[in-house]
Coordinates of C-alpha atoms in Angstrom, one line a residue:
Chain B
M1 CA 78.9 96.1 61.1
P2 CA 82.3 96.4 63.4
D3 CA 81.4 93.2 65.3
K4 CA 81.0 90.8 62.0
T5 CA 85.1 90.1 62.8
L6 CA 84.2 89.0 66.0
R7 CA 80.8 87.3 65.2
M8 CA 82.9 84.7 63.2
R9 CA 85.0 84.5 65.1
R10 CA 83.0 83.0 68.0
A11 CA 80.9 81.1 65.4
G12 CA 83.9 79.4 64.1
R13 CA 86.5 76.6 65.8
T14 CA 89.6 76.6 67.5
D15 CA 93.1 75.8 66.9
A16 CA 94.2 73.4 70.0
N17 CA 94.7 70.6 67.8
R18 CA 97.8 72.3 65.4
P19 CA 99.6 69.6 63.5
I20 CA 103.3 69.8 63.0
M21 CA 104.6 71.4 59.7
L22 CA 107.3 70.3 57.8
A23 CA 109.0 71.9 54.6
I24 CA 110.8 69.9 52.2
A25 CA 111.8 72.7 49.6
G26 CA 113.9 71.9 46.1
D27 CA 114.6 72.6 42.8
S28 CA 113.1 69.9 40.8
A29 CA 114.2 66.5 40.8
A30 CA 116.3 66.9 43.7
G31 CA 115.2 64.4 46.0
K32 CA 111.8 65.4 47.5
T33 CA 109.2 63.2 46.9
T34 CA 112.1 60.2 48.0
L35 CA 113.1 61.9 51.3
T36 CA 108.9 62.6 52.1
R37 CA 107.7 59.3 51.2
G38 CA 110.1 57.0 53.6
L39 CA 109.2 59.6 56.8
V40 CA 105.1 60.1 55.5
D41 CA 105.3 55.8 55.6
A42 CA 107.2 55.6 58.4
L43 CA 104.6 57.5 60.7
G44 CA 101.8 56.4 58.9
P45 CA 98.9 57.7 57.6
G46 CA 97.0 58.4 60.1
R47 CA 99.6 60.5 61.6
C48 CA 100.8 61.9 58.1
V49 CA 99.6 63.9 55.7
S50 CA 101.8 65.4 52.6
L51 CA 101.5 67.7 50.0
C52 CA 103.1 68.9 47.2
A53 CA 103.0 73.1 46.7
D54 CA 103.2 72.5 43.3
D55 CA 99.8 71.8 42.9
Y56 CA 99.6 75.6 43.4
H57 CA 100.7 76.2 39.8
R58 CA 98.6 79.0 38.5
Y59 CA 98.6 78.0 34.7
D60 CA 97.8 74.6 33.1
R61 CA 101.2 73.0 31.0
S62 CA 99.3 74.6 27.7
E63 CA 98.6 78.0 28.9
R64 CA 102.6 77.9 30.2
R65 CA 103.6 78.4 26.7
G66 CA 102.6 81.7 25.9
L67 CA 103.9 82.5 29.1
P68 CA 107.3 84.8 29.7
F69 CA 108.7 82.5 32.5
T70 CA 108.7 78.7 33.4
A71 CA 106.6 77.5 36.6
L72 CA 109.2 77.7 38.7
H73 CA 108.2 81.5 38.7
P74 CA 106.3 82.3 41.9
D75 CA 104.3 85.0 39.4
C76 CA 103.7 81.1 37.6
N77 CA 102.2 80.2 41.0
H78 CA 99.4 80.7 43.4
V79 CA 101.9 82.0 45.7
E80 CA 99.0 83.7 48.0
I81 CA 96.4 81.1 47.9
M82 CA 99.3 78.8 49.1
E83 CA 100.4 80.8 52.3
Q84 CA 96.4 80.8 53.3
H85 CA 96.3 77.3 52.8
L86 CA 99.2 77.0 54.7
Q87 CA 98.0 79.3 57.4
L88 CA 94.4 76.6 57.5
L89 CA 96.7 73.3 57.3
A90 CA 98.8 75.0 60.5
T91 CA 96.2 76.1 62.3
G92 CA 94.5 72.7 62.5
A93 CA 91.8 73.4 59.2
P94 CA 91.1 71.4 56.9
I95 CA 91.4 72.6 52.5
L96 CA 90.6 72.2 49.8
K97 CA 93.4 71.8 47.7
P98 CA 94.1 72.7 43.7
V99 CA 94.9 70.2 41.4
Y100 CA 97.8 70.0 39.3
D101 CA 97.7 66.0 37.3
H102 CA 101.5 66.1 35.8
S103 CA 101.0 63.5 33.4
T104 CA 98.4 65.6 31.4
G105 CA 99.8 69.4 32.4
E106 CA 95.8 69.7 33.4
L107 CA 95.0 71.9 36.8
T108 CA 91.9 69.8 37.9
R109 CA 89.1 68.8 41.0
P110 CA 90.6 69.9 43.9
E111 CA 90.8 67.5 46.8
L112 CA 89.8 67.7 50.6
V113 CA 93.1 67.9 52.9
E114 CA 93.3 67.7 56.7
P115 CA 95.6 68.3 58.6
A116 CA 97.1 65.3 60.8
Q117 CA 99.0 64.7 63.5
V118 CA 102.0 65.8 61.0
V119 CA 101.5 67.7 57.7
I120 CA 104.3 67.9 55.2
V121 CA 104.7 70.0 52.2
E122 CA 107.4 69.6 49.1
G123 CA 107.0 71.1 46.1
L124 CA 109.9 74.0 44.6
L125 CA 108.5 77.1 46.3
P126 CA 107.0 76.4 49.9
L127 CA 109.9 78.6 51.9
H128 CA 109.1 82.0 49.5
T129 CA 107.5 83.9 51.5
K130 CA 107.8 84.9 54.9
L131 CA 104.3 84.4 55.3
S132 CA 105.0 80.8 54.1
R133 CA 107.2 79.7 55.9
A134 CA 105.6 81.1 59.7
C135 CA 103.6 77.8 58.8
F136 CA 106.0 75.6 59.7
D137 CA 108.0 74.3 62.6
V138 CA 111.4 72.6 60.4
T139 CA 111.9 73.5 57.3
V140 CA 114.1 71.7 55.0
Y141 CA 115.8 72.2 52.4
L142 CA 117.6 69.4 49.8
D143 CA 120.7 70.6 47.8
P144 CA 122.0 68.3 45.6
P145 CA 125.5 68.9 43.5
E146 CA 123.6 70.3 40.1
E147 CA 125.6 67.7 38.1
I148 CA 123.9 65.0 40.3
R149 CA 120.2 66.9 40.0
R150 CA 120.2 66.6 36.2
G151 CA 120.9 62.9 36.0
W152 CA 117.9 62.2 38.2
K153 CA 115.6 64.8 36.2
V154 CA 116.9 63.2 32.7
A155 CA 117.0 59.6 34.5
R156 CA 112.8 61.0 35.6
D157 CA 111.4 62.8 33.4
T158 CA 112.7 60.9 29.9
G159 CA 110.9 57.5 32.1
A160 CA 108.0 58.7 34.6
R161 CA 107.3 61.9 32.3
G162 CA 108.2 60.5 28.4
Y163 CA 110.4 63.4 27.7
S164 CA 113.4 63.2 25.3
E165 CA 116.8 64.1 27.1
D166 CA 117.5 66.7 24.6
Q167 CA 114.1 68.0 25.9
V168 CA 114.7 67.8 29.3
L169 CA 118.5 69.5 29.2
A170 CA 117.1 72.3 27.3
E171 CA 114.0 72.8 30.2
L172 CA 116.5 72.9 33.2
E173 CA 118.2 75.7 31.0
R174 CA 115.2 78.0 31.0
R175 CA 114.8 77.0 33.8
E176 CA 118.4 78.5 35.4
P177 CA 117.8 81.5 36.0
E178 CA 114.4 80.9 37.4
S179 CA 115.7 78.4 39.4
E180 CA 118.8 81.1 40.3
A181 CA 116.3 83.7 41.4
Y182 CA 113.5 81.9 43.5
I183 CA 114.2 78.1 44.1
R184 CA 118.3 78.2 45.6
P185 CA 117.6 81.2 47.4
Q186 CA 115.2 79.2 50.2
R187 CA 118.2 77.3 51.0
A188 CA 119.4 80.4 53.7
H189 CA 115.3 80.0 55.7
A190 CA 116.0 75.6 56.0
D191 CA 117.0 75.0 59.4
V192 CA 117.8 71.6 57.7
V193 CA 119.9 71.3 54.2
V194 CA 120.2 67.9 52.9
R195 CA 123.2 67.1 50.4
F196 CA 123.6 63.9 48.6
A197 CA 126.6 63.9 46.8
P198 CA 129.3 61.5 46.7
I199 CA 133.1 61.5 48.1
E200 CA 135.2 63.8 46.2
S201 CA 138.4 62.9 47.8
R202 CA 137.4 59.3 47.4
D203 CA 138.0 56.3 45.0
D204 CA 134.6 54.5 45.6
P205 CA 132.9 52.2 42.7
A206 CA 129.9 53.4 41.2
D207 CA 127.3 51.6 43.3
T208 CA 129.0 52.4 46.7
P209 CA 125.2 54.5 47.7
L210 CA 125.5 58.7 48.2
S211 CA 126.9 60.8 51.9
A212 CA 124.8 62.6 52.7
T213 CA 125.8 66.2 54.6
V214 CA 123.1 67.2 57.0
S215 CA 123.1 71.2 57.8
L216 CA 121.9 71.7 61.3
R217 CA 121.6 75.3 62.0
P218 CA 121.0 76.2 65.1
T219 CA 117.2 77.8 64.0
I220 CA 115.5 75.4 65.9
A221 CA 116.8 72.5 68.2
H222 CA 117.9 69.6 67.0
P223 CA 118.5 66.0 68.6
D224 CA 121.5 65.1 71.5
L225 CA 123.8 63.2 69.0
S226 CA 126.0 62.5 72.0
G227 CA 124.4 59.5 72.6
V228 CA 125.5 58.3 68.8
L229 CA 128.3 59.6 68.3
Q230 CA 130.2 57.2 69.3
P231 CA 133.8 56.6 68.8
G232 CA 133.0 52.7 67.1
L233 CA 130.3 54.2 65.1
S234 CA 132.9 57.2 63.1
R235 CA 132.8 55.5 59.7
A236 CA 129.2 55.8 59.8
M237 CA 129.0 60.1 60.6
H238 CA 130.3 62.0 62.4
L239 CA 129.6 65.6 63.4
T240 CA 131.9 69.1 62.7
L241 CA 131.5 72.8 63.3
E242 CA 131.7 74.6 59.8
R243 CA 130.8 77.9 58.7
D244 CA 127.7 77.7 55.8
A245 CA 128.1 79.3 52.2
D246 CA 127.1 82.0 54.0
G247 CA 129.4 82.3 56.6
R248 CA 126.7 81.7 59.6
P249 CA 128.3 78.5 61.7
V250 CA 126.2 75.6 61.2
E251 CA 126.2 71.8 62.6
S252 CA 127.5 69.7 59.3
L253 CA 126.5 65.6 60.0
H254 CA 128.4 63.5 57.6
V255 CA 127.3 60.8 57.1
H256 CA 129.3 58.4 54.3
G257 CA 127.5 56.0 52.0
Y258 CA 130.4 53.8 52.3
A259 CA 130.4 53.0 55.6
P260 CA 129.6 49.3 55.8
R261 CA 126.0 49.1 56.8
E262 CA 125.9 47.2 60.2
E263 CA 128.1 50.5 61.2
S264 CA 125.0 52.1 59.7
V265 CA 122.4 50.5 60.4
A266 CA 123.5 50.7 64.4
V267 CA 123.7 54.4 64.5
E268 CA 119.6 53.9 62.9
K269 CA 118.7 51.9 65.8
A270 CA 121.0 54.3 68.7
I271 CA 118.8 57.3 67.0
W272 CA 115.7 55.2 66.7
T273 CA 115.7 54.6 70.3
A274 CA 116.8 57.9 71.3
L275 CA 112.8 59.0 69.7
G276 CA 111.7 57.0 72.5
E277 CA 110.1 54.2 70.2
P278 CA 111.8 51.4 71.0
D279 CA 109.6 48.9 71.0
R280 CA 109.8 49.4 67.2
D281 CA 112.6 48.2 64.7
T282 CA 113.6 51.5 62.5
P283 CA 110.7 51.3 60.2
E284 CA 112.1 49.5 56.7
C285 CA 110.5 51.9 54.7
L286 CA 112.9 54.6 55.9
G287 CA 115.8 54.5 53.1
R288 CA 114.2 53.7 49.9
I289 CA 115.1 54.7 46.6
G290 CA 113.2 53.1 44.2
D291 CA 113.9 49.5 45.1
R292 CA 117.2 50.5 46.2
R293 CA 118.2 51.4 50.1
S294 CA 120.7 54.1 51.0
E295 CA 121.5 54.4 54.9
P296 CA 122.9 57.7 54.4
L297 CA 118.8 58.9 53.3
T298 CA 117.9 57.0 56.5
I299 CA 119.5 59.0 58.9
A300 CA 118.5 61.4 57.3
Q301 CA 115.1 60.7 57.5
L302 CA 115.1 60.1 61.3
L303 CA 116.9 62.8 62.1
L304 CA 113.8 64.6 61.0
L305 CA 111.6 62.2 62.2
Y306 CA 113.4 63.5 65.8
H307 CA 110.5 66.5 65.2
L308 CA 107.7 64.7 64.3
I309 CA 107.3 62.0 66.6
G310 CA 106.9 63.0 70.6
V311 CA 107.7 66.3 70.5
D312 CA 105.7 68.9 73.1
R313 CA 104.6 71.9 72.0
Chain X
M1 CA 106.8 76.3 69.3
P2 CA 104.0 78.6 70.6
D3 CA 104.7 81.7 68.7
K4 CA 103.3 80.6 65.4
T5 CA 100.4 81.8 65.3
L6 CA 101.9 85.1 66.3
R7 CA 104.8 84.9 64.0
M8 CA 102.0 84.0 60.9
R9 CA 99.9 86.8 61.9
R10 CA 102.6 89.0 62.2
A11 CA 104.0 88.3 58.7
G12 CA 100.1 88.0 57.4
R13 CA 98.3 91.0 55.5
T14 CA 95.7 92.7 57.7
D15 CA 91.9 92.6 56.6
A16 CA 91.5 96.6 56.3
N17 CA 89.7 96.7 53.4
R18 CA 86.4 93.6 53.8
P19 CA 83.8 93.6 51.3
I20 CA 79.9 94.1 52.2
M21 CA 78.7 90.6 51.8
L22 CA 75.0 89.6 50.9
A23 CA 73.8 86.3 50.9
I24 CA 70.8 85.4 48.5
A25 CA 69.8 81.7 49.8
G26 CA 67.1 79.9 47.8
D27 CA 65.7 76.5 46.5
S28 CA 66.7 75.6 43.4
A29 CA 65.1 77.4 40.4
A30 CA 63.8 79.9 43.3
G31 CA 65.1 83.2 41.2
K32 CA 68.4 83.5 42.7
T33 CA 70.4 83.9 39.4
T34 CA 68.2 86.5 38.2
L35 CA 68.1 88.5 41.5
T36 CA 72.1 88.3 41.4
R37 CA 72.7 89.0 38.2
G38 CA 70.8 92.8 37.8
L39 CA 72.9 93.7 41.3
V40 CA 76.2 92.5 40.1
D41 CA 75.1 94.5 36.7
A42 CA 74.1 97.3 38.7
L43 CA 77.1 97.8 40.8
G44 CA 79.7 96.8 37.8
P45 CA 82.4 94.1 37.5
G46 CA 84.6 96.5 39.6
R47 CA 82.9 97.2 42.2
C48 CA 81.0 93.2 42.8
V49 CA 81.8 90.0 42.3
S50 CA 78.6 87.1 42.7
L51 CA 80.2 83.5 43.1
C52 CA 77.3 80.3 43.8
A53 CA 77.7 78.2 46.9
D54 CA 76.5 75.6 45.0
D55 CA 79.9 75.4 43.3
Y56 CA 81.4 73.4 47.1
H57 CA 79.7 70.3 46.1
R58 CA 81.7 67.6 47.3
Y59 CA 80.1 64.9 44.7
D60 CA 79.9 64.7 41.3
R61 CA 77.3 64.1 39.1
S62 CA 78.2 60.3 38.6
E63 CA 79.0 60.1 42.2
R64 CA 75.7 61.2 43.5
R65 CA 74.5 58.6 41.6
G66 CA 75.1 55.9 44.4
L67 CA 74.4 57.8 47.7
P68 CA 71.5 58.0 49.9
F69 CA 70.9 61.9 49.3
T70 CA 71.0 64.4 46.4
A71 CA 72.8 68.2 46.2
L72 CA 70.3 69.5 49.1
H73 CA 71.9 67.2 51.8
P74 CA 74.3 69.3 53.0
D75 CA 76.9 65.8 53.8
C76 CA 76.8 66.0 49.5
N77 CA 78.6 70.2 50.1
H78 CA 81.8 70.7 51.6
V79 CA 80.1 72.6 53.9
E80 CA 83.2 73.5 56.2
I81 CA 85.4 74.9 53.6
M82 CA 82.5 77.1 52.4
E83 CA 82.5 78.5 55.8
Q84 CA 86.3 79.3 55.6
H85 CA 85.8 80.3 52.1
L86 CA 83.2 83.5 53.1
Q87 CA 85.2 84.0 56.3
L88 CA 88.1 84.6 54.0
L89 CA 86.4 87.0 51.5
A90 CA 84.2 88.6 54.8
T91 CA 88.0 89.8 55.4
G92 CA 89.2 90.5 52.1
A93 CA 91.5 87.7 51.0
P94 CA 91.1 86.3 47.7
I95 CA 90.2 82.5 47.6
L96 CA 90.7 79.2 45.1
K97 CA 87.2 78.5 44.6
P98 CA 86.5 75.0 43.5
V99 CA 83.7 75.1 40.2
Y100 CA 81.0 72.5 39.9
D101 CA 80.6 72.1 36.0
H102 CA 76.6 72.4 35.5
S103 CA 76.6 71.8 32.2
T104 CA 78.0 68.7 31.9
G105 CA 77.9 67.7 36.3
E106 CA 81.5 67.6 36.5
L107 CA 84.1 69.3 39.2
T108 CA 86.6 71.2 37.3
R109 CA 89.3 73.5 37.5
P110 CA 89.3 76.2 40.7
E111 CA 88.8 79.6 40.1
L112 CA 91.0 82.6 41.8
V113 CA 88.1 85.1 43.2
E114 CA 89.1 88.3 44.3
P115 CA 87.0 90.0 46.6
A116 CA 85.4 93.6 45.3
Q117 CA 83.9 96.3 47.5
V118 CA 80.8 93.8 47.1
V119 CA 80.0 89.8 47.2
I120 CA 77.2 88.0 46.8
V121 CA 76.6 84.6 47.3
E122 CA 73.9 82.8 45.4
G123 CA 73.2 79.3 46.2
L124 CA 70.9 76.4 48.5
L125 CA 73.0 76.6 51.6
P126 CA 74.4 79.5 52.0
L127 CA 72.8 80.4 55.3
H128 CA 72.4 76.5 56.9
T129 CA 75.1 77.9 59.7
K130 CA 76.1 79.2 61.9
L131 CA 79.7 80.2 60.8
S132 CA 78.0 80.9 57.7
R133 CA 75.4 83.7 58.6
A134 CA 77.9 85.0 60.7
C135 CA 80.1 85.6 58.0
F136 CA 77.1 88.1 56.4
D137 CA 76.3 91.8 56.3
V138 CA 73.0 91.0 54.6
T139 CA 71.1 88.0 54.2
V140 CA 68.7 87.7 51.5
Y141 CA 65.9 84.1 51.1
L142 CA 63.8 84.1 47.8
D143 CA 60.3 82.2 49.4
P144 CA 58.4 82.1 46.0
P145 CA 54.9 79.5 46.2
E146 CA 56.2 76.0 45.6
E147 CA 54.0 75.8 42.5
I148 CA 55.6 79.0 41.4
R149 CA 59.2 77.8 41.7
R150 CA 58.2 73.9 39.9
G151 CA 57.1 75.7 37.2
W152 CA 60.2 77.9 36.8
K153 CA 62.4 75.0 37.3
V154 CA 60.7 72.8 34.4
A155 CA 61.4 75.2 32.0
R156 CA 64.3 75.6 33.2
D157 CA 65.8 72.4 33.5
T158 CA 63.7 71.0 30.2
G159 CA 65.5 73.7 28.5
A160 CA 69.1 74.9 29.6
R161 CA 69.8 71.3 30.8
G162 CA 67.9 69.3 28.7
Y163 CA 65.9 67.1 31.3
S164 CA 62.4 65.8 30.2
E165 CA 59.5 67.5 32.7
D166 CA 58.6 63.9 34.0
Q167 CA 62.7 63.6 35.0
V168 CA 62.5 67.4 36.3
L169 CA 59.3 66.5 38.2
A170 CA 60.3 63.0 39.9
E171 CA 63.8 65.0 40.6
L172 CA 61.5 67.6 43.0
E173 CA 60.2 64.9 44.6
R174 CA 63.2 63.2 46.2
R175 CA 64.4 66.8 47.0
E176 CA 61.1 67.5 48.7
P177 CA 62.4 65.8 52.3
E178 CA 65.5 68.1 52.2
S179 CA 63.9 70.9 51.2
E180 CA 62.1 71.0 54.1
A181 CA 64.8 69.6 56.3
Y182 CA 67.7 72.1 54.7
I183 CA 66.6 75.0 52.7
R184 CA 63.3 75.8 54.0
P185 CA 65.1 76.5 57.8
Q186 CA 67.2 78.8 55.8
R187 CA 64.4 81.6 56.1
A188 CA 64.0 82.2 59.7
H189 CA 67.4 83.3 59.4
A190 CA 67.0 86.1 56.2
D191 CA 67.2 89.8 56.9
V192 CA 65.2 89.8 53.8
V193 CA 62.3 87.5 52.5
V194 CA 61.3 88.1 48.5
R195 CA 58.4 85.8 47.6
F196 CA 57.2 86.8 44.0
A197 CA 53.6 85.7 43.5
P198 CA 50.3 86.8 41.8
I199 CA 48.1 88.3 43.7
E200 CA 45.4 85.5 44.6
S201 CA 42.7 88.0 45.1
R202 CA 42.9 90.0 41.8
D203 CA 41.8 88.6 38.1
D204 CA 44.6 89.6 36.4
P205 CA 45.4 89.0 32.7
A206 CA 47.7 86.5 32.7
D207 CA 50.8 88.6 31.4
T208 CA 50.7 90.5 34.4
P209 CA 54.4 90.6 36.1
L210 CA 54.4 88.4 39.4
S211 CA 54.2 91.3 42.6
A212 CA 56.3 91.1 45.1
T213 CA 56.3 90.5 48.7
V214 CA 59.7 91.8 50.4
S215 CA 59.5 90.9 54.2
L216 CA 62.0 93.8 56.2
R217 CA 63.1 92.4 59.2
P218 CA 64.0 93.7 62.2
T219 CA 67.6 92.4 62.3
I220 CA 69.5 95.3 60.1
A221 CA 68.8 98.9 59.3
H222 CA 66.3 99.1 56.2
P223 CA 66.1 102.0 54.1
D224 CA 63.4 104.9 55.7
L225 CA 61.4 104.9 53.0
S226 CA 58.7 107.8 54.4
G227 CA 59.6 109.9 51.8
V228 CA 59.1 107.0 49.0
L229 CA 55.5 105.4 50.1
Q230 CA 53.3 108.9 49.0
P231 CA 50.0 108.5 48.8
G232 CA 49.9 109.2 44.7
L233 CA 51.8 106.2 44.8
S234 CA 50.4 103.1 46.4
R235 CA 49.3 101.4 43.7
A236 CA 52.7 101.2 43.4
M237 CA 54.1 99.6 47.1
H238 CA 52.4 100.3 50.1
L239 CA 53.5 98.7 53.3
T240 CA 51.9 96.7 56.1
L241 CA 53.6 95.9 59.7
E242 CA 52.5 92.0 59.8
R243 CA 53.3 88.5 62.0
D244 CA 55.6 86.5 60.3
A245 CA 54.8 82.6 59.7
D246 CA 56.6 82.3 62.8
G247 CA 54.8 85.0 64.4
R248 CA 58.0 87.1 64.6
P249 CA 57.1 91.0 63.4
V250 CA 57.7 92.2 60.4
E251 CA 57.3 95.1 58.3
S252 CA 56.3 93.8 54.7
L253 CA 56.4 95.7 51.9
H254 CA 54.1 95.2 48.6
V255 CA 54.9 96.1 45.5
H256 CA 52.1 95.4 42.9
G257 CA 52.6 93.7 39.4
Y258 CA 49.7 95.3 38.4
A259 CA 50.1 98.3 38.8
P260 CA 50.3 101.3 36.2
R261 CA 54.5 101.0 34.7
E262 CA 54.5 104.7 35.7
E263 CA 54.0 104.4 38.6
S264 CA 56.0 101.6 39.2
V265 CA 59.0 103.7 37.9
A266 CA 58.3 106.7 40.3
V267 CA 58.8 104.9 42.8
E268 CA 62.1 103.0 41.4
K269 CA 63.3 106.7 40.8
A270 CA 62.4 107.9 44.2
I271 CA 64.3 105.0 46.0
W272 CA 67.1 105.4 43.7
T273 CA 67.7 109.2 44.1
A274 CA 67.6 108.3 48.0
L275 CA 70.1 106.1 47.3
G276 CA 72.2 108.7 46.8
E277 CA 73.2 108.5 43.1
P278 CA 70.4 110.5 41.7
D279 CA 73.1 112.3 38.8
R280 CA 72.3 108.2 37.2
D281 CA 69.5 106.8 36.0
T282 CA 67.4 103.8 37.3
P283 CA 70.2 101.6 36.1
E284 CA 68.8 99.3 32.9
C285 CA 69.9 96.2 34.0
L286 CA 67.4 95.6 36.8
G287 CA 64.1 93.8 36.7
R288 CA 65.5 91.9 34.1
I289 CA 63.8 88.2 33.6
G290 CA 65.6 86.9 30.2
D291 CA 64.1 89.8 27.9
R292 CA 61.1 90.5 29.9
R293 CA 60.8 93.2 32.3
S294 CA 59.8 93.1 35.7
E295 CA 58.8 96.2 38.4
P296 CA 58.2 94.2 41.6
L297 CA 62.0 93.0 40.6
T298 CA 63.8 96.1 40.1
I299 CA 62.4 97.4 43.6
A300 CA 62.9 94.1 44.9
Q301 CA 67.0 94.8 43.9
L302 CA 66.7 98.6 44.9
L303 CA 65.9 98.3 48.7
L304 CA 68.9 95.6 48.5
L305 CA 71.6 98.0 46.6
Y306 CA 70.7 99.4 49.3
H307 CA 72.8 97.7 51.9
L308 CA 75.9 97.6 49.0
I309 CA 75.8 100.8 48.1
G310 CA 77.5 104.4 50.1
V311 CA 77.3 102.3 53.2
D312 CA 79.1 103.7 55.7
R313 CA 80.9 101.0 57.8

């Protein structure tokens, strides 16, 4: 029956309307959801859908208790199904996505996800395999210093998820070998690496927003920032040519948390206009961290929106 | 980014080991599970996996209460996802299959299904669309007379599923327009139509097993029965050339429930030997209906096994 493949192909649909696929990878509490939320809100639900790759957990919380690895391990996840679903979304097909309920630790009823013009996939392992990486147009890795991430994880998990600080710290220690083996290697496969951190050489007040270093690898075409990086705005951000940790050349955009807000906002406006959406103001949903604002986060989000808005494929 | 499709294809797996796909369609309580179970047991779990297309229900039981259609309606099912999963299985890929729990009426945690050498898909709507049909190598429709099916449904749903007889009969009435519109039209797309019924012209005792009429459409190559249909065995079964209800030519195998058991068993042995598995006896798991046996069911199952065992694709 050699004609079955052909029959299926003929009877199927074409993938004319394939979405732009953005991956946001990083360790637990690295800021993936915060970065994603601003992008989703800026694009609007009609244009953008986001999903979490951690829903592909193979075991629920009680089953994981007896296992020799944590939720970070690829064997703890349906990686092959994740690859399959990413391929489907990338070709414009809907998926029935599994659902992991973080509040109960249970796997529950799956949900239909129809691809929009933009699909954002955030999670622990979206860039783990060659096939999963092949599904994305733009890949991002969130790389805060470990002590910053630790603080974020303690704050989140002792709050919303009801753990004690000791429990969270013990879990971080248990996960460390798998972070090293599976999460951090994804950094090398990112087109954009975003690192939020204080600037160590400065003695800024404690409430100064974190600065951002946005590493732009020459693996994709980034926005031309020459019109934005004007001398009068260099306190808000500047660009340097560097070698990455692995020796590869990279352009690093340093966005300063200590810059006066009006200068950061002028940079934002310039990038937003360059995106070809001058009629609207820079969306207010960008830069939000809970009820605070961060201009470096806004700028990082704008640089990603460049790849998602009005792209000519 | 026109290379993404290619990148995904290159990074993906080949579909060298694609399974044989068998569909068993039919209305509620038409005997799909009974027919399937014997095939699955005869092939063994290493060679065969079966799944139920009714797991693709879009709504759970409580959600369906407010809807203007029943579970039989295509809009009540994730038909597009079912098509997608059938394509994946047909090309040798695993799926994360949704699960509908008939005992609670809830949609629950999905389960991984890895395709075996044979994949059997039984359900209400597996042959509903052109694309779903394209995924199968052999398609079967179970077509008992309505009064027989009604009796089976009452017996099952008042027993295992805890409804009253009046509730089951009311539900059958409510479903009838959708049975007519969506379930019964699938009969026209089946390679094999199986009808279990008493022979009306005879006055057999009430405990006589139902006879089977197995319509073999010339849409696939059926086994050569000339070696089996010997004069001495004509009480067990005979073959006639007929016109189907829609006027198309069809070969009808009449398997008689009243035949002496030893003649039926001789026919079974002859078919089983013709399948090229002469070393083993005809599997005892065939023909089982609860704790009773039916030789016509055994023979119908053997004719289907012909397409599943030792097929040279």
